Amino acid sequence: HQKHSTWQFGRHAVEQGCKFLPPDRLTMGLPFYARHVQTGDWKTYEELVRVFGHSIVRRKTNRVGDYYFNGIALTERKVKFAASKGLRGVMIWEVGQDTHASQNTSLLAAITRAAA
């Protein structure tokens, strides 16, 4: 198993998709969960915040313990990239796995900020 939904993979997927479809027919996927880099097991993003604390927001990497996830900065970067490519938008799996939108840890709030 490897890192899940990396920046490189997302960018490559969009570039490949744009070779076959108009950008406004595509969305970029954003996972609101993490994958264990060795076993592939998963945890919700909300679980990561609950277990590892709000310091998860300030992390320079998208890995905590053996779990790889899309944090605030990577989520914002992907949203801005999707907009710059003229994509229809982003697709979230799954919004119920986020922290409350009023918290500074919320990925949905990060999407809103990045799309503004």
Coordinates of N, CA, C and O in Angstrom, one line a residue:
H1 N 0.8 -1.2 0.0 CA 0.0 0.0 0.0 C 0.9 1.2 0.0 O 2.0 1.2 0.5
Q2 N 0.3 2.3 -0.5 CA 1.1 3.5 -0.6 C 0.3 4.7 -0.1 O -0.8 4.5 0.4
K3 N 0.8 5.9 -0.2 CA 0.1 7.1 0.2 C -1.2 7.2 -0.7 O -1.2 6.8 -1.9
H4 N -2.2 7.6 -0.1 CA -3.5 7.7 -0.7 C -3.9 9.1 -1.2 O -3.8 10.0 -0.5
S5 N -4.3 9.2 -2.5 CA -4.7 10.5 -3.0 C -3.7 11.6 -2.9 O -4.1 12.7 -2.4
T6 N -2.5 11.4 -3.3 CA -1.5 12.4 -3.2 C -1.7 13.5 -4.2 O -2.5 13.4 -5.1
W7 N -1.0 14.6 -4.0 CA -1.0 15.7 -5.0 C -0.6 15.3 -6.4 O -1.3 15.6 -7.3
Q8 N 0.4 14.5 -6.4 CA 0.9 14.0 -7.7 C -0.1 13.2 -8.4 O -0.4 13.3 -9.6
F9 N -0.7 12.3 -7.7 CA -1.8 11.4 -8.3 C -3.0 12.2 -8.8 O -3.5 12.0 -9.9
G10 N -3.4 13.2 -8.0 CA -4.6 14.0 -8.3 C -4.3 14.8 -9.5 O -5.1 14.9 -10.5
R11 N -3.1 15.4 -9.6 CA -2.8 16.3 -10.8 C -2.7 15.4 -12.0 O -3.2 15.8 -13.1
H12 N -2.1 14.2 -11.9 CA -2.0 13.3 -13.0 C -3.3 12.9 -13.5 O -3.6 12.8 -14.7
A13 N -4.2 12.5 -12.6 CA -5.6 12.1 -13.0 C -6.3 13.2 -13.7 O -7.0 12.9 -14.7
V14 N -6.2 14.4 -13.3 CA -6.9 15.5 -13.9 C -6.3 15.7 -15.3 O -7.0 15.9 -16.3
E15 N -5.0 15.7 -15.4 CA -4.3 15.9 -16.7 C -4.7 14.8 -17.7 O -5.0 15.0 -18.9
Q16 N -4.8 13.6 -17.2 CA -5.2 12.4 -18.1 C -6.7 12.6 -18.5 O -7.0 12.4 -19.6
G17 N -7.5 13.0 -17.5 CA -8.9 13.1 -17.8 C -9.2 14.2 -18.9 O -10.1 14.0 -19.7
C18 N -8.4 15.3 -18.8 CA -8.6 16.4 -19.7 C -8.2 16.0 -21.1 O -8.6 16.7 -22.1
K19 N -7.5 14.9 -21.3 CA -7.1 14.5 -22.7 C -8.3 13.8 -23.4 O -8.4 13.7 -24.6
F20 N -9.3 13.4 -22.6 CA -10.5 12.7 -23.1 C -11.8 13.4 -23.0 O -12.7 13.0 -23.7
L21 N -11.9 14.3 -22.0 CA -13.2 15.0 -21.8 C -12.9 16.5 -21.6 O -11.8 16.8 -21.1
P22 N -13.9 17.3 -21.9 CA -13.7 18.7 -21.6 C -13.6 18.9 -20.1 O -14.3 18.2 -19.3
P23 N -12.8 19.8 -19.6 CA -12.6 20.0 -18.2 C -13.9 20.3 -17.4 O -14.0 19.8 -16.3
D24 N -14.9 20.9 -18.1 CA -16.1 21.2 -17.3 C -17.0 20.0 -17.2 O -18.1 20.1 -16.6
R25 N -16.5 18.8 -17.6 CA -17.2 17.6 -17.4 C -16.5 16.7 -16.3 O -16.9 15.6 -16.1
L26 N -15.5 17.3 -15.7 CA -14.7 16.5 -14.7 C -14.7 17.2 -13.4 O -14.9 18.4 -13.2
T27 N -14.6 16.4 -12.3 CA -14.4 16.9 -11.0 C -13.1 16.2 -10.4 O -12.7 15.2 -10.9
M28 N -12.6 16.9 -9.4 CA -11.4 16.3 -8.7 C -11.8 15.7 -7.4 O -12.5 16.4 -6.6
G29 N -11.5 14.5 -7.1 CA -11.9 13.9 -5.8 C -11.0 14.3 -4.6 O -9.8 14.5 -4.7
L30 N -11.7 14.5 -3.5 CA -11.1 14.9 -2.3 C -11.5 13.9 -1.2 O -12.7 13.9 -0.8
P31 N -10.6 13.1 -0.6 CA -11.0 12.1 0.4 C -11.0 12.8 1.8 O -10.1 13.5 2.1
F32 N -12.1 12.6 2.5 CA -12.2 13.0 3.9 C -11.9 11.9 4.8 O -12.6 11.7 5.8
Y33 N -10.9 11.1 4.4 CA -10.5 9.9 5.2 C -9.0 9.7 5.0 O -8.5 10.3 4.1
A34 N -8.4 8.8 5.8 CA -7.0 8.5 5.7 C -6.9 7.0 5.4 O -7.7 6.2 5.8
R35 N -5.8 6.6 4.8 CA -5.5 5.2 4.6 C -4.2 4.9 5.3 O -3.2 5.7 5.2
H36 N -4.1 3.7 5.9 CA -2.9 3.2 6.5 C -2.0 2.9 5.4 O -2.3 2.2 4.5
V37 N -0.7 3.3 5.5 CA 0.2 3.2 4.3 C 0.7 1.7 4.2 O 1.2 1.4 3.1
Q38 N 0.5 0.9 5.2 CA 0.9 -0.5 5.1 C -0.2 -1.5 4.9 O -0.2 -2.4 4.0
T39 N -1.3 -1.3 5.6 CA -2.4 -2.2 5.5 C -3.6 -1.8 4.7 O -4.4 -2.6 4.3
G40 N -3.7 -0.5 4.4 CA -4.8 0.0 3.6 C -6.1 0.3 4.4 O -7.1 0.8 3.9
D41 N -6.0 -0.1 5.7 CA -7.1 0.3 6.6 C -7.4 1.8 6.6 O -6.5 2.5 6.2
W42 N -8.6 2.2 7.0 CA -8.9 3.6 6.9 C -9.5 4.1 8.2 O -10.0 3.4 9.0
K43 N -9.3 5.4 8.3 CA -10.0 6.2 9.4 C -10.6 7.4 8.8 O -10.0 8.0 7.9
T44 N -11.6 7.9 9.4 CA -12.2 9.1 8.9 C -11.3 10.3 9.3 O -10.5 10.2 10.3
Y45 N -11.4 11.4 8.6 CA -10.6 12.6 8.9 C -10.9 13.0 10.3 O -10.1 13.4 11.1
E46 N -12.2 13.0 10.7 CA -12.7 13.4 12.0 C -12.0 12.5 13.1 O -11.6 13.0 14.1
E47 N -11.8 11.2 12.8 CA -11.2 10.3 13.8 C -9.7 10.8 14.0 O -9.2 10.7 15.1
L48 N -9.0 11.1 12.9 CA -7.6 11.5 13.0 C -7.5 12.8 13.9 O -6.6 12.8 14.7
V49 N -8.4 13.7 13.7 CA -8.4 14.9 14.5 C -8.7 14.6 16.0 O -8.0 15.1 16.9
R50 N -9.6 13.7 16.2 CA -10.0 13.3 17.6 C -8.8 12.6 18.2 O -8.5 12.9 19.4
V51 N -8.1 11.7 17.5 CA -7.0 10.9 18.1 C -5.7 11.7 18.2 O -5.0 11.7 19.2
F52 N -5.4 12.5 17.2 CA -4.1 13.2 17.1 C -4.2 14.7 17.5 O -3.2 15.3 17.5
G53 N -5.4 15.2 17.6 CA -5.5 16.6 18.1 C -5.5 17.6 16.9 O -5.3 17.3 15.8
H54 N -5.8 18.8 17.3 CA -5.9 19.9 16.4 C -4.5 20.3 15.8 O -4.5 21.0 14.8
S55 N -3.5 19.8 16.3 CA -2.1 20.0 15.7 C -2.1 19.5 14.3 O -1.2 19.8 13.5
I56 N -3.0 18.6 13.9 CA -3.0 18.0 12.6 C -3.2 19.1 11.5 O -2.7 18.9 10.4
V57 N -3.8 20.2 11.9 CA -4.0 21.3 11.0 C -2.6 22.0 10.6 O -2.5 22.4 9.4
R58 N -1.7 22.0 11.5 CA -0.4 22.7 11.2 C 0.7 21.8 10.7 O 1.8 22.3 10.5
R59 N 0.3 20.6 10.4 CA 1.4 19.6 10.0 C 1.9 20.0 8.6 O 1.2 20.5 7.7
K60 N 3.2 19.8 8.4 CA 3.8 20.1 7.1 C 3.6 18.9 6.2 O 3.8 19.0 5.0
T61 N 3.3 17.8 6.7 CA 3.1 16.6 5.9 C 1.6 16.1 6.0 O 0.9 16.6 6.9
N62 N 1.2 15.2 5.2 CA -0.1 14.7 5.2 C -0.1 13.3 5.8 O -0.9 12.4 5.3
R63 N 0.8 13.1 6.7 CA 0.9 11.8 7.3 C 0.9 11.9 8.8 O 1.6 12.8 9.3
V64 N 0.2 11.1 9.5 CA 0.2 11.1 11.0 C 0.2 9.6 11.4 O -0.6 8.8 10.9
G65 N 1.2 9.2 12.2 CA 1.4 7.8 12.4 C 1.7 7.1 11.1 O 2.4 7.6 10.3
D66 N 0.9 6.0 10.9 CA 1.0 5.3 9.6 C -0.1 5.6 8.7 O -0.4 4.9 7.7
Y67 N -0.8 6.7 8.9 CA -2.0 7.1 8.1 C -1.6 8.3 7.2 O -1.1 9.3 7.7
Y68 N -2.0 8.2 5.9 CA -1.8 9.3 5.0 C -3.2 9.9 4.7 O -4.1 9.1 4.5
F69 N -3.3 11.2 4.7 CA -4.6 11.9 4.5 C -4.3 13.2 3.7 O -3.2 13.6 3.5
N70 N -5.4 13.8 3.3 CA -5.4 15.1 2.7 C -5.7 16.1 3.7 O -6.9 16.2 4.1
G71 N -4.8 16.9 4.2 CA -5.0 17.9 5.2 C -5.5 19.2 4.6 O -5.8 19.3 3.4
I72 N -5.6 20.2 5.4 CA -6.1 21.5 5.0 C -5.4 22.1 3.8 O -6.0 22.4 2.8
A73 N -4.1 22.2 3.9 CA -3.3 22.8 2.9 C -3.4 22.0 1.5 O -3.5 22.6 0.5
L74 N -3.3 20.7 1.6 CA -3.4 19.9 0.4 C -4.8 20.0 -0.2 O -5.0 20.1 -1.4
T75 N -5.8 20.0 0.6 CA -7.2 20.2 0.1 C -7.4 21.5 -0.6 O -7.9 21.6 -1.7
E76 N -6.9 22.6 0.1 CA -7.0 23.9 -0.6 C -6.2 24.0 -1.9 O -6.7 24.5 -2.9
R77 N -5.1 23.3 -1.9 CA -4.3 23.3 -3.1 C -5.0 22.6 -4.3 O -5.0 23.1 -5.4
K78 N -5.6 21.5 -3.9 CA -6.4 20.7 -5.0 C -7.6 21.5 -5.5 O -7.9 21.5 -6.7
V79 N -8.3 22.2 -4.6 CA -9.4 23.1 -5.0 C -9.0 24.1 -5.9 O -9.6 24.4 -7.0
K80 N -7.9 24.8 -5.6 CA -7.4 25.9 -6.5 C -6.9 25.3 -7.8 O -7.1 26.0 -8.9
F81 N -6.3 24.2 -7.8 CA -5.9 23.5 -9.0 C -7.1 23.2 -9.9 O -7.1 23.4 -11.1
A82 N -8.1 22.6 -9.3 CA -9.3 22.2 -10.1 C -9.9 23.5 -10.7 O -10.3 23.4 -11.9
A83 N -10.0 24.6 -10.0 CA -10.5 25.8 -10.6 C -9.6 26.3 -11.7 O -10.1 26.8 -12.7
S84 N -8.3 26.3 -11.5 CA -7.4 26.8 -12.5 C -7.5 26.0 -13.8 O -7.2 26.5 -14.9
K85 N -7.9 24.7 -13.7 CA -8.0 23.8 -14.9 C -9.4 23.9 -15.5 O -9.7 23.3 -16.5
G86 N -10.3 24.7 -14.9 CA -11.7 24.8 -15.4 C -12.5 23.6 -15.2 O -13.5 23.4 -15.9
L87 N -12.2 22.8 -14.1 CA -13.0 21.7 -13.8 C -14.4 22.1 -13.3 O -14.6 23.2 -12.8
R88 N -15.4 21.2 -13.4 CA -16.7 21.4 -12.9 C -16.7 21.7 -11.4 O -17.5 22.5 -10.9
G89 N -15.7 21.1 -10.7 CA -15.6 21.4 -9.2 C -14.8 20.2 -8.6 O -14.0 19.6 -9.2
V90 N -15.2 20.0 -7.3 CA -14.5 18.9 -6.6 C -15.6 17.9 -6.1 O -16.8 18.3 -6.0
M91 N -15.2 16.7 -5.8 CA -16.1 15.7 -5.3 C -15.5 15.2 -4.0 O -14.4 15.0 -3.9
I92 N -16.4 15.2 -2.9 CA -15.9 14.8 -1.6 C -16.4 13.4 -1.3 O -17.6 13.1 -1.5
W93 N -15.5 12.6 -0.7 CA -16.0 11.3 -0.1 C -15.4 11.3 1.3 O -14.2 11.2 1.5
E94 N -16.1 11.4 2.1 CA -17.5 11.6 2.3 C -17.7 12.7 3.3 O -17.0 12.7 4.3
V95 N -18.5 13.7 3.1 CA -18.6 14.9 3.9 C -18.9 14.6 5.4 O -18.5 15.4 6.2
G96 N -19.6 13.5 5.7 CA -19.9 13.2 7.0 C -18.7 12.8 7.8 O -18.7 12.6 9.0
Q97 N -17.5 12.6 7.2 CA -16.3 12.2 7.8 C -15.4 13.4 8.2 O -14.3 13.2 8.7
D98 N -15.9 14.6 8.0 CA -15.2 15.8 8.4 C -15.5 16.2 9.8 O -16.4 15.7 10.4
T99 N -14.7 17.2 10.3 CA -15.1 17.8 11.6 C -16.2 18.8 11.3 O -16.5 19.1 10.2
H100 N -16.7 19.4 12.4 CA -17.8 20.4 12.2 C -17.2 21.6 11.4 O -16.1 22.0 11.6
A101 N -18.0 22.1 10.5 CA -17.6 23.2 9.6 C -17.1 24.4 10.3 O -16.4 25.3 9.8
S102 N -17.6 24.6 11.6 CA -17.2 25.8 12.3 C -15.8 25.6 13.0 O -15.3 26.6 13.5
Q103 N -15.2 24.5 12.9 CA -13.9 24.2 13.5 C -12.8 24.6 12.5 O -12.9 24.4 11.3
N104 N -11.6 25.0 13.1 CA -10.5 25.3 12.2 C -9.9 24.1 11.5 O -9.0 24.2 10.7
T105 N -10.3 22.9 11.9 CA -9.9 21.6 11.3 C -10.7 21.2 10.2 O -10.3 20.2 9.5
S106 N -11.8 21.8 9.9 CA -12.7 21.4 8.8 C -12.2 21.5 7.4 O -11.7 22.5 7.0
L107 N -12.3 20.3 6.7 CA -11.9 20.3 5.3 C -12.9 21.0 4.4 O -12.6 21.7 3.4
L108 N -14.2 20.9 4.8 CA -15.2 21.6 4.0 C -15.0 23.1 4.1 O -15.2 23.8 3.1
A109 N -14.7 23.6 5.3 CA -14.4 25.0 5.4 C -13.2 25.4 4.6 O -13.1 26.5 4.0
A110 N -12.2 24.5 4.5 CA -11.0 24.8 3.7 C -11.4 24.9 2.2 O -10.8 25.7 1.5
I111 N -12.3 24.0 1.8 CA -12.8 24.1 0.4 C -13.4 25.4 0.1 O -13.2 26.1 -0.9
T112 N -14.3 25.8 1.1 CA -15.0 27.1 0.9 C -14.0 28.3 0.8 O -14.2 29.2 0.0
R113 N -13.0 28.3 1.7 CA -12.0 29.4 1.6 C -11.2 29.3 0.3 O -11.0 30.4 -0.3
A114 N -10.8 28.2 -0.1 CA -10.0 28.1 -1.4 C -10.8 28.4 -2.6 O -10.3 28.9 -3.6
A115 N -12.1 28.2 -2.6 CA -13.0 28.5 -3.7 C -13.4 29.9 -3.8 O -13.9 30.4 -4.8
A116 N -13.2 30.7 -2.7 CA -13.7 32.1 -2.7 C -12.8 33.0 -3.6 O -11.7 32.7 -3.9

